[in-house]
Coordinates of C-alpha atoms in Angstrom, one line a residue:
X1 CA 49.2 6.0 1.8
X2 CA 45.8 6.3 3.4
X3 CA 42.7 4.3 2.5
X4 CA 40.1 5.8 1.5
X5 CA 36.6 3.6 3.3
X6 CA 34.1 2.7 0.6
X7 CA 31.4 1.1 2.1
X8 CA 28.1 3.3 2.3
X9 CA 26.8 3.7 5.5
X10 CA 23.1 2.7 5.5
X11 CA 20.9 1.4 8.2
X12 CA 19.2 -0.7 5.6
X13 CA 22.7 -1.9 4.2
X14 CA 21.6 -5.5 5.5
X15 CA 18.0 -6.0 4.8
X16 CA 16.9 -9.6 4.7
X17 CA 14.1 -11.2 3.2
X18 CA 12.5 -14.2 4.2
X19 CA 9.1 -16.5 3.2
X20 CA 7.5 -17.2 6.3
X21 CA 6.9 -20.4 6.4
X22 CA 4.3 -23.0 5.0
X23 CA 1.7 -22.9 7.0
X24 CA 1.5 -19.1 7.2
X25 CA 1.0 -18.7 3.4
X26 CA -2.1 -19.3 1.3
X27 CA -2.4 -22.0 -0.4
X28 CA -4.8 -23.6 -3.4
X29 CA -5.4 -20.7 -5.6
X30 CA -6.1 -19.8 -8.6
X31 CA -4.8 -17.3 -9.7
X32 CA -5.6 -15.4 -12.9
X33 CA -4.1 -16.3 -15.8
X34 CA -5.0 -13.2 -18.0
X35 CA -2.2 -11.9 -19.9
X36 CA -2.4 -8.4 -18.0
X37 CA 1.0 -6.5 -16.1
X38 CA -0.7 -5.8 -13.3
X39 CA 0.3 -6.7 -9.9
X40 CA -3.7 -8.7 -9.5
X41 CA -2.9 -9.0 -5.3
X42 CA -3.3 -6.3 -3.5
X43 CA -3.1 -6.3 0.6
X44 CA -3.8 -3.7 3.4
X45 CA -4.2 -4.3 7.5
X46 CA -7.0 -6.3 7.5
X47 CA -7.3 -8.1 4.3
X48 CA -5.9 -9.8 1.0
X49 CA -7.2 -9.2 -2.3
X50 CA -6.7 -11.9 -5.2
X51 CA -7.8 -11.7 -8.6
X52 CA -8.9 -15.2 -9.2
X53 CA -9.9 -17.1 -13.0
X54 CA -12.9 -17.1 -12.7
X55 CA -16.0 -18.7 -15.4
X56 CA -18.1 -16.9 -17.2
X57 CA -17.2 -13.7 -16.3
X58 CA -14.1 -12.0 -13.5
X59 CA -13.3 -12.4 -10.1
X60 CA -10.6 -11.9 -7.3
X61 CA -10.4 -13.6 -3.3
X62 CA -10.4 -11.5 -0.1
X63 CA -8.9 -13.6 2.2
X64 CA -8.6 -12.0 6.5
X65 CA -5.3 -12.1 7.0
X66 CA -5.8 -15.0 9.3
X67 CA -7.6 -16.8 7.2
X68 CA -3.4 -18.7 6.1
X69 CA -3.1 -22.8 4.7
X70 CA -5.6 -24.2 2.3
X71 CA -8.2 -22.2 0.3
X72 CA -11.6 -23.7 -0.1
X73 CA -12.7 -24.3 -3.3
X74 CA -15.8 -23.2 -3.1
X75 CA -14.6 -20.6 -1.1
X76 CA -16.8 -17.3 -1.4
X77 CA -15.8 -14.2 -4.2
X78 CA -16.1 -11.1 -5.4
X79 CA -17.4 -11.8 -9.0
X80 CA -20.1 -9.3 -10.2
X81 CA -17.7 -8.0 -13.8
X82 CA -19.1 -10.2 -16.6
X83 CA -15.4 -10.5 -18.3
X84 CA -11.8 -10.6 -17.0
X85 CA -10.5 -8.2 -14.2
X86 CA -7.4 -7.1 -14.6
X87 CA -6.7 -4.6 -10.9
X88 CA -7.6 -3.9 -7.5
X89 CA -7.1 -1.8 -5.0
X90 CA -7.7 -1.8 -0.9
X91 CA -9.5 2.3 -0.8
X92 CA -5.9 4.1 1.5
X93 CA -8.7 5.4 4.2
X94 CA -11.1 2.4 4.4
X95 CA -10.1 -0.8 4.4
X96 CA -13.0 -1.7 4.1
X97 CA -13.5 -0.5 0.3
X98 CA -11.7 -1.9 -3.0
X99 CA -11.7 -1.4 -6.5
X100 CA -11.6 -3.1 -9.5
X101 CA -11.3 -2.5 -13.2
X102 CA -12.2 -5.3 -16.0
X103 CA -11.9 -6.2 -19.2
X104 CA -15.9 -5.5 -19.6
X105 CA -15.1 -1.9 -19.8
X106 CA -16.2 -1.0 -15.7
X107 CA -14.7 0.2 -12.4
X108 CA -16.7 -1.4 -9.9
X109 CA -16.8 -0.5 -6.0
X110 CA -17.2 -2.5 -3.0
X111 CA -17.7 -3.4 0.8
X112 CA -16.4 -5.4 2.1
X113 CA -18.3 -7.0 5.2
X114 CA -16.2 -6.2 8.4
X115 CA -15.1 -9.5 9.3
X116 CA -14.9 -11.0 5.1
X117 CA -17.3 -12.4 3.1
X118 CA -19.3 -15.3 3.7
X119 CA -20.9 -15.0 0.6
X120 CA -20.1 -14.6 -3.1
X121 CA -20.4 -11.3 -3.2
X122 CA -21.9 -9.9 -6.5
X123 CA -23.6 -6.3 -5.7
X124 CA -21.7 -3.8 -6.1
X125 CA -21.3 -0.2 -3.8
X126 CA -21.3 1.8 -7.5
X127 CA -20.3 1.0 -11.2
X128 CA -18.4 3.0 -13.0
X129 CA -18.8 3.6 -16.1
X130 CA -17.4 6.0 -18.9
X131 CA -14.3 4.1 -21.0
X132 CA -14.9 3.1 -24.2
X133 CA -12.2 -0.6 -23.8
X134 CA -10.9 -2.6 -21.6
X135 CA -9.4 -1.0 -17.8
X136 CA -6.3 -2.4 -16.7
X137 CA -5.6 0.7 -14.4
X138 CA -7.2 1.9 -11.1
X139 CA -5.2 4.0 -8.3
X140 CA -7.5 5.2 -5.0
X141 CA -6.1 9.1 -4.6
X142 CA -3.6 9.2 -1.8
X143 CA -5.0 11.7 0.6
X144 CA -8.7 13.2 -1.0
X145 CA -11.8 11.0 0.6
X146 CA -13.9 8.7 -2.3
X147 CA -11.3 10.1 -5.7
X148 CA -10.2 7.2 -7.5
X149 CA -8.5 7.4 -10.7
X150 CA -9.0 4.5 -13.5
X151 CA -7.2 4.6 -17.6
X152 CA -8.6 1.9 -19.5
X153 CA -7.2 0.8 -23.7
X154 CA -9.4 3.6 -25.3
X155 CA -5.8 5.7 -23.8
X156 CA -8.4 7.8 -21.7
X157 CA -7.5 8.5 -17.6
X158 CA -11.1 9.3 -15.4
X159 CA -10.5 11.0 -12.7
X160 CA -13.9 9.7 -10.2
X161 CA -16.0 11.3 -6.9
X162 CA -16.8 8.0 -6.1
X163 CA -19.5 9.1 -2.9
X164 CA -22.1 11.1 -6.0
X165 CA -20.9 7.9 -8.6
X166 CA -19.5 11.2 -11.1
X167 CA -16.8 12.0 -13.4
X168 CA -15.0 14.9 -12.0
X169 CA -12.5 14.8 -15.2
X170 CA -11.8 13.4 -18.2
X171 CA -8.8 13.1 -19.7
X172 CA -8.6 12.2 -23.4
X173 CA -5.9 13.3 -25.5
X174 CA -2.7 13.6 -23.4
X175 CA -1.4 9.9 -24.3
X176 CA -2.0 8.8 -28.2
X177 CA -1.7 5.5 -27.0
X178 CA -1.5 2.9 -24.4
X179 CA -1.0 3.1 -19.9
X180 CA 1.1 1.1 -18.8
X181 CA 0.9 2.9 -15.5
X182 CA 0.2 6.0 -13.4
X183 CA 1.4 6.9 -10.2
X184 CA 0.4 9.9 -8.2
X185 CA 2.8 12.0 -6.3
X186 CA 2.6 12.2 -2.6
X187 CA -0.2 14.9 -1.9
X188 CA -2.9 13.8 -5.1
X189 CA -1.3 17.7 -7.2
X190 CA 0.0 15.1 -10.4
X191 CA 0.4 11.7 -11.4
X192 CA 3.2 10.7 -13.8
X193 CA 2.1 8.2 -16.1
X194 CA 4.4 5.7 -18.7
X195 CA 2.6 4.9 -22.5
X196 CA 3.6 2.8 -25.1
X197 CA 4.9 5.5 -27.5
X198 CA 8.1 5.4 -24.9
X199 CA 7.3 8.7 -23.0
X200 CA 6.9 9.5 -18.8
X201 CA 4.6 12.5 -18.4
X202 CA 4.1 14.8 -15.7
X203 CA 0.2 15.3 -15.8
X204 CA -2.2 18.7 -13.7
X205 CA -4.8 16.1 -14.1
X206 CA -7.7 20.0 -12.8
X207 CA -5.6 21.7 -15.6
X208 CA -5.6 19.2 -17.4
X209 CA -2.4 19.9 -18.7
X210 CA 0.7 18.2 -19.3
X211 CA 3.2 19.7 -17.3
X212 CA 6.4 17.5 -18.2
X213 CA 7.4 15.2 -21.1
X214 CA 10.0 12.9 -21.3
X215 CA 10.0 11.1 -24.7
X216 CA 11.9 7.9 -25.2
X217 CA 12.7 8.0 -21.5
X218 CA 13.5 4.1 -22.2
X219 CA 14.1 3.2 -25.7
X220 CA 13.1 -0.3 -24.9
X221 CA 9.9 -1.8 -26.7
X222 CA 9.1 -4.1 -23.7
X223 CA 6.2 -2.3 -21.3
X224 CA 8.0 0.1 -19.0
X225 CA 6.5 2.1 -15.2
X226 CA 6.6 5.4 -13.7
X227 CA 6.3 6.1 -10.2
X228 CA 6.9 9.2 -8.0
X229 CA 9.0 9.4 -4.6
X230 CA 8.3 11.3 -2.3
X231 CA 10.3 14.4 -2.8
X232 CA 8.7 14.6 -6.5
X233 CA 11.5 13.2 -8.7
X234 CA 9.9 10.5 -10.5
X235 CA 11.8 6.4 -11.4
X236 CA 11.2 4.6 -14.0
X237 CA 11.9 0.7 -15.2
X238 CA 12.2 0.1 -18.6
X239 CA 14.6 -1.9 -21.6
X240 CA 17.1 -0.5 -23.2
X241 CA 17.2 -0.5 -26.8
X242 CA 18.9 -3.5 -26.4
X243 CA 16.4 -5.2 -24.3
X244 CA 18.2 -5.2 -21.6
X245 CA 16.5 -4.3 -18.1
X246 CA 16.8 -0.4 -16.9
X247 CA 16.3 1.5 -13.5
X248 CA 16.5 5.5 -14.2
X249 CA 15.5 8.6 -11.4
X250 CA 14.4 11.9 -13.1
X251 CA 14.5 15.4 -11.4
X252 CA 10.8 16.8 -13.2
X253 CA 12.6 20.1 -13.7
X254 CA 14.3 18.8 -16.2
X255 CA 13.9 16.1 -18.0
X256 CA 16.7 16.2 -20.2
X257 CA 18.8 13.1 -18.9
X258 CA 18.3 11.3 -16.3
X259 CA 19.8 11.9 -12.6
X260 CA 20.7 7.9 -13.1
X261 CA 20.0 4.9 -15.2
X262 CA 21.5 1.4 -14.3
X263 CA 21.2 -1.6 -16.5
X264 CA 19.8 -4.5 -14.3
X265 CA 20.2 -7.9 -16.5
X266 CA 18.7 -9.2 -19.5
X267 CA 15.5 -10.6 -18.9
X268 CA 12.3 -10.1 -20.7
X269 CA 9.7 -9.4 -17.4
X270 CA 8.8 -6.4 -17.1
X271 CA 9.8 -4.5 -13.6
X272 CA 7.4 -3.3 -10.9
X273 CA 8.6 -1.2 -9.1
X274 CA 7.2 -0.9 -5.0
X275 CA 8.0 2.2 -3.9
X276 CA 8.4 3.4 1.1
X277 CA 8.4 6.7 1.2
X278 CA 9.3 6.7 4.7
X279 CA 12.8 4.7 4.1
X280 CA 13.4 5.7 0.2
X281 CA 14.1 2.5 -0.3
X282 CA 11.9 1.1 -3.5
X283 CA 11.1 -2.7 -4.2
X284 CA 11.9 -4.0 -7.9
X285 CA 10.5 -7.2 -8.8
X286 CA 10.7 -8.6 -12.4
X287 CA 7.0 -10.4 -13.6
X288 CA 8.4 -14.1 -13.9
X289 CA 11.5 -13.5 -11.9
X290 CA 12.3 -15.3 -8.8
X291 CA 13.4 -12.0 -6.6
X292 CA 13.2 -9.0 -5.7
X293 CA 15.8 -5.9 -5.8
X294 CA 15.8 -3.3 -3.2
X295 CA 17.8 0.3 -3.7
X296 CA 17.8 3.1 -1.7
X297 CA 17.1 6.2 -3.5
X298 CA 19.2 9.4 -1.8
X299 CA 20.3 12.9 -2.0
X300 CA 24.3 12.5 -3.2
X301 CA 26.0 10.9 -6.1
X302 CA 25.1 7.8 -8.1
X303 CA 21.8 8.5 -6.0
X304 CA 20.7 5.0 -7.2
X305 CA 22.7 2.5 -4.3
X306 CA 21.9 -1.1 -4.9
X307 CA 20.4 -2.6 -1.3
X308 CA 20.5 -6.8 -1.7
X309 CA 18.7 -9.1 -3.2
X310 CA 16.5 -11.5 -2.3
X311 CA 16.0 -14.5 -3.8
X312 CA 13.3 -17.5 -4.5
X313 CA 13.1 -21.0 -6.3
X314 CA 9.5 -20.1 -7.7
X315 CA 8.9 -17.7 -10.1
X316 CA 6.1 -14.9 -8.7
X317 CA 3.2 -14.5 -10.9
X318 CA 3.0 -10.9 -9.2
X319 CA 3.2 -9.6 -5.7
X320 CA 1.0 -6.9 -3.1
X321 CA 2.7 -5.1 -0.7
X322 CA 1.6 -4.3 3.2
X323 CA 0.9 -0.8 3.7
X324 CA 3.6 0.4 6.4
X325 CA 0.6 0.2 9.3
X326 CA 0.3 -3.4 8.9
X327 CA 3.7 -4.5 9.7
X328 CA 5.4 -5.8 12.5
X329 CA 7.4 -3.3 13.9
X330 CA 8.7 -4.4 17.4
X331 CA 10.0 -7.6 14.8
X332 CA 12.8 -4.1 13.2
X333 CA 10.2 -5.1 9.4
X334 CA 9.8 -2.4 7.0
X335 CA 8.7 -4.2 3.7
X336 CA 6.2 -6.9 4.0
X337 CA 5.4 -8.4 0.5
X338 CA 3.0 -11.1 -1.2
X339 CA 3.8 -13.5 -3.6
X340 CA 1.8 -14.9 -5.7
X341 CA 2.8 -18.4 -7.5
X342 CA 0.7 -20.4 -9.6
X343 CA -1.5 -21.7 -7.3
X344 CA 0.5 -20.1 -3.7
X345 CA 0.0 -16.8 -2.1
X346 CA 3.7 -16.7 0.0
X347 CA 4.6 -14.2 2.4
X348 CA 7.3 -12.5 2.4
X349 CA 9.4 -10.5 5.7
X350 CA 11.9 -7.4 5.0
X351 CA 13.2 -7.1 8.2
X352 CA 16.8 -5.1 9.0
X353 CA 18.1 -7.0 11.8
X354 CA 19.5 -5.4 15.1
X355 CA 21.2 -6.9 18.2
X356 CA 18.5 -8.5 20.1
X357 CA 18.4 -7.5 23.6
X358 CA 19.0 -9.4 26.6
X359 CA 15.4 -11.6 28.2
X360 CA 13.9 -9.0 29.9
X361 CA 13.2 -11.4 33.7
X362 CA 9.4 -11.6 34.0
X363 CA 8.3 -9.7 35.8
X364 CA 9.4 -6.7 34.6
X365 CA 7.6 -6.9 31.9
X366 CA 4.6 -5.3 32.3
X367 CA 6.3 -1.6 32.9
X368 CA 8.4 -2.8 30.1
X369 CA 7.3 1.3 27.6
X370 CA 6.2 0.2 24.2
X371 CA 9.4 2.5 23.8
X372 CA 12.1 0.2 24.7
X373 CA 10.5 -2.0 21.8
X374 CA 10.2 0.9 18.7
X375 CA 13.1 1.8 16.7
X376 CA 12.8 5.3 15.9
X377 CA 15.6 5.5 13.6
X378 CA 13.0 2.3 11.2
X379 CA 9.9 4.0 12.1
X380 CA 8.8 7.6 11.0
X381 CA 5.9 8.6 11.3
X382 CA 3.7 6.9 8.4
X383 CA 0.3 8.1 6.3
X384 CA -2.0 7.1 8.5
X385 CA -6.2 6.0 7.4
X386 CA -7.6 9.2 7.3
X387 CA -8.1 11.6 4.2
X388 CA -6.9 14.9 4.5
X389 CA -9.5 16.3 1.8
X390 CA -12.6 15.7 0.9
X391 CA -13.0 15.5 -2.5
X392 CA -15.0 18.4 -3.3
X393 CA -12.2 19.9 -1.5
X394 CA -10.0 19.4 -3.9
X395 CA -12.2 19.3 -6.7
X396 CA -12.0 23.1 -5.2
X397 CA -8.6 23.6 -6.1
X398 CA -7.0 22.6 -2.6
X399 CA -3.8 20.3 -1.6
X400 CA -2.8 18.9 1.7
X401 CA 0.1 15.8 2.8
X402 CA -0.8 13.2 3.8
X403 CA -2.1 12.7 7.7
X404 CA 0.7 10.9 9.7
X405 CA 0.4 8.7 13.0
X406 CA 3.5 7.3 15.0
X407 CA 3.5 3.1 14.3
X408 CA 5.0 3.3 18.2
X409 CA 0.9 3.5 19.1
X410 CA -0.2 1.4 16.6
X411 CA 2.2 -1.3 17.9
X412 CA -0.9 -3.1 19.9
X413 CA -1.9 -6.3 19.2
X414 CA -4.0 -6.1 16.3
X415 CA -7.5 -7.2 17.2
X416 CA -7.2 -4.1 19.0
X417 CA -5.7 -2.0 16.5
X418 CA -9.0 -0.8 14.8
X419 CA -10.2 0.7 18.5
X420 CA -6.7 3.3 18.1
X421 CA -8.2 4.2 14.7
X422 CA -11.3 7.0 14.6
X423 CA -12.4 5.5 11.0
X424 CA -15.6 7.4 9.2
X425 CA -17.4 4.5 6.8
X426 CA -17.8 6.6 4.0
X427 CA -19.5 5.1 1.8
X428 CA -21.6 2.8 4.2
X429 CA -22.9 6.4 5.1
X430 CA -26.4 7.0 5.0
X431 CA -26.0 10.4 3.0
X432 CA -23.0 9.1 1.0
X433 CA -25.3 5.5 -0.2
X434 CA -28.6 7.9 -0.3
X435 CA -26.0 9.9 -3.3
X436 CA -25.3 6.6 -5.0
X437 CA -28.2 5.7 -5.2
X438 CA -29.3 8.2 -7.1
X439 CA -27.4 8.1 -9.2
X440 CA -26.9 4.5 -10.3
X441 CA -31.3 4.7 -11.0
X442 CA -30.7 8.0 -13.4
X443 CA -31.8 10.6 -10.6
X444 CA -30.0 13.3 -10.0
X445 CA -27.7 12.8 -6.7
X446 CA -29.2 14.8 -4.2
X447 CA -26.5 18.2 -3.1
X448 CA -26.1 19.2 0.3
X449 CA -25.9 22.9 1.2
X450 CA -23.3 24.3 3.1
X451 CA -25.0 25.4 6.3
X452 CA -27.3 22.4 6.0
X453 CA -23.9 20.9 6.1
X454 CA -21.9 22.9 9.0
X455 CA -23.4 21.4 11.9
X456 CA -23.5 18.0 11.3
X457 CA -20.3 18.2 10.1
X458 CA -19.2 20.1 13.7
X459 CA -21.9 17.6 15.6
X460 CA -19.1 14.9 14.0
X461 CA -16.0 16.0 15.0
X462 CA -17.1 17.1 18.0
X463 CA -18.1 13.3 18.7
X464 CA -14.7 12.0 17.3
X465 CA -13.1 13.9 19.9
X466 CA -15.4 12.5 22.4
X467 CA -14.7 9.0 21.6
X468 CA -10.7 9.9 21.8
X469 CA -11.3 11.0 25.7
X470 CA -13.2 7.7 26.5
X471 CA -10.6 5.2 24.6
X472 CA -7.8 7.2 26.4
X473 CA -9.0 7.3 29.6
X474 CA -9.4 3.4 29.0
X475 CA -5.9 3.2 27.8
X476 CA -4.4 4.9 31.3
X477 CA -6.7 2.8 33.4
X478 CA -5.8 -0.2 31.9
X479 CA -1.7 1.0 32.3
X480 CA -2.8 1.4 35.9
X481 CA -4.0 -1.8 36.5
X482 CA -1.2 -3.8 34.5
X483 CA 0.9 -1.6 36.7
X484 CA -0.8 -2.5 40.6
X485 CA -0.8 -6.3 38.8
X486 CA 2.7 -6.3 38.5
X487 CA 3.5 -4.8 42.4
X488 CA 1.0 -7.5 43.7
X489 CA 3.0 -10.3 41.8
X490 CA 6.4 -9.2 43.3
X491 CA 4.3 -9.1 46.7
X492 CA 3.4 -12.6 46.7
X493 CA 6.8 -13.8 44.3
X494 CA 8.4 -12.2 47.8
X495 CA 5.9 -13.7 50.2
X496 CA 6.2 -17.5 48.4
X497 CA 9.5 -16.9 48.8
X498 CA 9.9 -16.0 52.0
X499 CA 7.8 -19.4 52.9
X500 CA 9.7 -21.6 50.9
X501 CA 13.0 -20.2 52.4
X502 CA 11.6 -21.1 55.9
X503 CA 11.2 -17.4 57.5
X504 CA 7.3 -17.3 56.8

């Protein structure tokens, strides 16, 4: 009689979560108490942003990641909204640009100083006004520069070109009720939405058409969420008719029946999904829960595979997720979450356990290549900070996948990481700023002809290529210097050893 092995092989089966030490938390933060199912937190490789309590308007904190410990009550905030802030989102193509939406019916885009705030920031780069009720959802386009989506309680979805402060598309007839969330697909050609009428919709924003719809994706009356996965499938969280929390996976080509449906428990907090397209792992955090469950999505049935649960004592008020390029690849860290408590933000590190390498002799460390520390199977190329398209190209009908970067090259000390990434600061560039200024004054934005734009574009590309070559030359010189110094240390230690032994 033979026994079949039933344990599914997966390199993520033993992923475990671990909170950081207290001195690496962000203490004494008055997290917002507004009744809205938002994450209240956004993070990127430079800054942590948290929506906080504010009197007489809305505000959020922006902290450099290194500013851990107790946060002074007088620490400056971003405080230009006249109503409570409901959602915040960092621009994926510029780590110093963040968008916020509020109960005051506006969306504002902010430029954060490179070293963080030293005084309250009250003047946004641009104000986007088009909703008639509070705006609870914002989401940057994943591949097109300066394209931002907003959804309000007026059941309207607006697509904006932030660079010119203009409304590109208005989708006001596709949602009959409150929109719970929206999620772009991998290349930004479609987005999916979850609505209070219990339907999940897949929408082409440029055509303004409904591509697919599933009514009663989850039959419960409580809020649900829908997100696109990298392969185009849709993952949803919601409630059953008996108020049990559920997960489901859908094929957009056939929304009649879910590919997979799992019931979790009977808690009443909305489930917030966070998806990692590189590992195909979905992390599910319940508002008010004290745990994070994570699941691997595969091509074989049952498609949704439970991996593990991270459990702590304190319930979570919100959660932020670090982009892949901000992780410590040398420690096999595949995700990092920023859990909001009532008055604290606590980072939680998700790690794949790997065998520890034997201790490396001190003298040979300068010769270790990064490949000796880098786990190729855990870190495929991931989306980088460079936009694949300009807003005008996306509007004209073009689509492009994210421009990928290798995390092997990104594995350098964080202070030097900016040298490896050539970021063009669009919102502080002279041309977009001029356009924004004229738009806000109510005059037509200046337009440039193709003849004017072409030389400057080619000069910019040539300049970027020159800078890249300079950086590569400096890197080669530093490697040669390290090697030379390592050899010198070896010679000196040999000479010292001979002197101590009386040979010299």
